[in-house]
Short mmCIF file of C-alpha atoms in Angstrom, two decimals:
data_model
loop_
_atom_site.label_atom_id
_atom_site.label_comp_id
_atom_site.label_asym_id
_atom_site.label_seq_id
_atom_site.Cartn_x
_atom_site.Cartn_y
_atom_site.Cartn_z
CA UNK A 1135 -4.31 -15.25 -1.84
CA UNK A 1136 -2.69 -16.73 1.03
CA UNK A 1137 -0.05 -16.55 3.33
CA UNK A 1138 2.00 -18.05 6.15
CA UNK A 1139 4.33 -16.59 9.24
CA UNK A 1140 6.68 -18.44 11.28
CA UNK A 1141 8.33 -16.58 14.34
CA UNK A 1142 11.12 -17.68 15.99
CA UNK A 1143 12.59 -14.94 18.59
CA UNK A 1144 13.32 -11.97 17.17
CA UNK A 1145 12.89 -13.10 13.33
CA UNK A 1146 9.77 -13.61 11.24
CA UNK A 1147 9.60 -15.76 8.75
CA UNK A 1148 7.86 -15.49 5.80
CA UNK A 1149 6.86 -19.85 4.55
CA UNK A 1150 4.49 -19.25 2.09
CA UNK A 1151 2.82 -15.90 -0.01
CA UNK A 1152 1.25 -16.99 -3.05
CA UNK A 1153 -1.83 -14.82 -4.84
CA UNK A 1154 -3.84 -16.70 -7.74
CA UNK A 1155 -2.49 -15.86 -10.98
CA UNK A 1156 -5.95 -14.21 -12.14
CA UNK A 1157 -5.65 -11.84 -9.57
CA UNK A 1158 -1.95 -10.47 -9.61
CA UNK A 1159 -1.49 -6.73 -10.00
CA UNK A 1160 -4.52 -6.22 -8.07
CA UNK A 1161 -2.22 -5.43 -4.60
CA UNK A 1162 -3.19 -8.19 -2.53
CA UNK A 1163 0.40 -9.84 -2.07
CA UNK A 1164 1.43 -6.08 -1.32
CA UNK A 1165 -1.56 -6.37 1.55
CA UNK A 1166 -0.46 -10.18 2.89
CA UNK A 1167 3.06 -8.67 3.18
CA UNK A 1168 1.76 -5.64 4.94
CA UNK A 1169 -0.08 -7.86 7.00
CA UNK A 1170 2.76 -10.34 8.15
CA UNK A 1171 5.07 -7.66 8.58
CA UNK A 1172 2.66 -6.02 10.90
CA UNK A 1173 1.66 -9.13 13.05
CA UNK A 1174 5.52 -9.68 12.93
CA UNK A 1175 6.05 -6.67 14.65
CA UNK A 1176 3.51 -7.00 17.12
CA UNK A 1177 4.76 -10.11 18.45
CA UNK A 1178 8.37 -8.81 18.57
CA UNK A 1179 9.81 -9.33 15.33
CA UNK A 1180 13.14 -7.36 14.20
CA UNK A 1181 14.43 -9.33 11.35
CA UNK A 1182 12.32 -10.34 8.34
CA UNK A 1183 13.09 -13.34 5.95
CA UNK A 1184 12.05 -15.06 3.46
CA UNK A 1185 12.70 -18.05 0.08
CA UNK A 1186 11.82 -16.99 -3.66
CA UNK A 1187 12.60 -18.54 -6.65
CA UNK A 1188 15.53 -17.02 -8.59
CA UNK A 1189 13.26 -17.04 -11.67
CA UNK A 1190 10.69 -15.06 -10.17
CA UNK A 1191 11.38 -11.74 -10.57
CA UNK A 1192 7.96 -10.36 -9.82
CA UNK A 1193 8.01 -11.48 -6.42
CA UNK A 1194 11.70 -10.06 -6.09
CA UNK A 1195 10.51 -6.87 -6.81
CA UNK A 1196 7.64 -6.72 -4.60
CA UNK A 1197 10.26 -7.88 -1.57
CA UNK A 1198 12.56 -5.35 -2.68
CA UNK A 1199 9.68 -2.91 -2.10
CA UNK A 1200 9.47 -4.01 1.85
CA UNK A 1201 13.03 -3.64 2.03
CA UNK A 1202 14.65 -7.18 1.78
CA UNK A 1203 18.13 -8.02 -0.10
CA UNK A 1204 19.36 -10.80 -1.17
CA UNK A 1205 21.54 -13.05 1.47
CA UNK A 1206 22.46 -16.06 0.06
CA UNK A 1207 20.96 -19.22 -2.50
CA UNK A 1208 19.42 -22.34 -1.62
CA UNK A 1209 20.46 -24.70 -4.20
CA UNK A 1210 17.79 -27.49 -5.49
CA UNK A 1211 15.20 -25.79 -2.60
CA UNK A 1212 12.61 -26.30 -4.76
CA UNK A 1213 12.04 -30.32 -5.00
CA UNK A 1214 9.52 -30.56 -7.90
CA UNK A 1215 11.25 -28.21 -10.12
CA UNK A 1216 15.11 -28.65 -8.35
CA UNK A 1217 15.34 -24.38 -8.69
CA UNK A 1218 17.26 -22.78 -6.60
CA UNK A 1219 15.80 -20.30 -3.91
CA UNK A 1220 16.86 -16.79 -3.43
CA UNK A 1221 17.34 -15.89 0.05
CA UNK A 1222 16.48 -12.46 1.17
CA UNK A 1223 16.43 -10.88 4.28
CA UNK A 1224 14.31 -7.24 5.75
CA UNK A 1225 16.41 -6.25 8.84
CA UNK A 1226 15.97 -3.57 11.58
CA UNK A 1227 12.10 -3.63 10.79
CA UNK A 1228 11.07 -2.29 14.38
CA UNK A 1229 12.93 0.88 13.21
CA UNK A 1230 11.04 4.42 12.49
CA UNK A 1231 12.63 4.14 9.09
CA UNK A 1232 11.35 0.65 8.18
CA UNK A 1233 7.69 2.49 9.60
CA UNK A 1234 7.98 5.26 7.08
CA UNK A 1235 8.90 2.78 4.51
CA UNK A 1236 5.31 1.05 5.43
CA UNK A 1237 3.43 3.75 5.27
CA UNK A 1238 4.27 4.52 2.03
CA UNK A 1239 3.44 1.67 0.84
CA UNK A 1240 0.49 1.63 2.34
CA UNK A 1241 -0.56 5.05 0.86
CA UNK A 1242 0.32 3.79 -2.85
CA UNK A 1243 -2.15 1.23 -1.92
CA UNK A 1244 -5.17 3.82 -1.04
CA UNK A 1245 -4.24 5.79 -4.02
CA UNK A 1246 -5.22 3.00 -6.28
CA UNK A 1247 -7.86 3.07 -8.46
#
């Protein structure tokens, strides 16, 4: 898997996240979002946001898990395919409640087989 961060002031950016297919379920976009989120942070990051494609409801779900809701649509955002992109913002990550949400997530994570 791979994944990209762009920061700009106090918001991160998330530009890319993508894990190959025969590895999904395994955790490892859970650990590239832990990761951004947590090099976000340490460089100053408050806000959180990101572009999905409103067909893909696996990566929703995963978002929803780091706390993001949906802001807005991007209409034709994606060229190839001319789908529309989901906007979805994580806000007030810097917060001790956004910290407790992380470290749940990141004990699911041990507790995997």
């Amino acid at each position: 898997g791979y994944a990209g961060l762009m920061l700009t002031g106090s918001d991160g950016h998330i530009t890319t996240i993508a894990v190959d297919p025969a590895w999904h379920r395994r955790g490892i976009g859970t650990r590239l979002m832990l990761n951004m989120v947590r090099v976000a942070l340490e460089r100053g990051a408050r806000n959180m946001t990101l572009e999905v494609r409103v067909g893909n409801t696996g990566a929703q779900a995963l978002y929803h898990r780091f706390g993001y809701a949906p802001a807005g649509i991007r209409k034709n955002y994606y060229s190839e395919t001319n789908e529309d992109a989901l906007v979805m913002w994580a806000t007030d990550i810097d917060t001790p409640d956004y910290g407790q949400r992380l470290a749940g997530i990141e004990r699911e994570l041990a507790e995997r087989p």
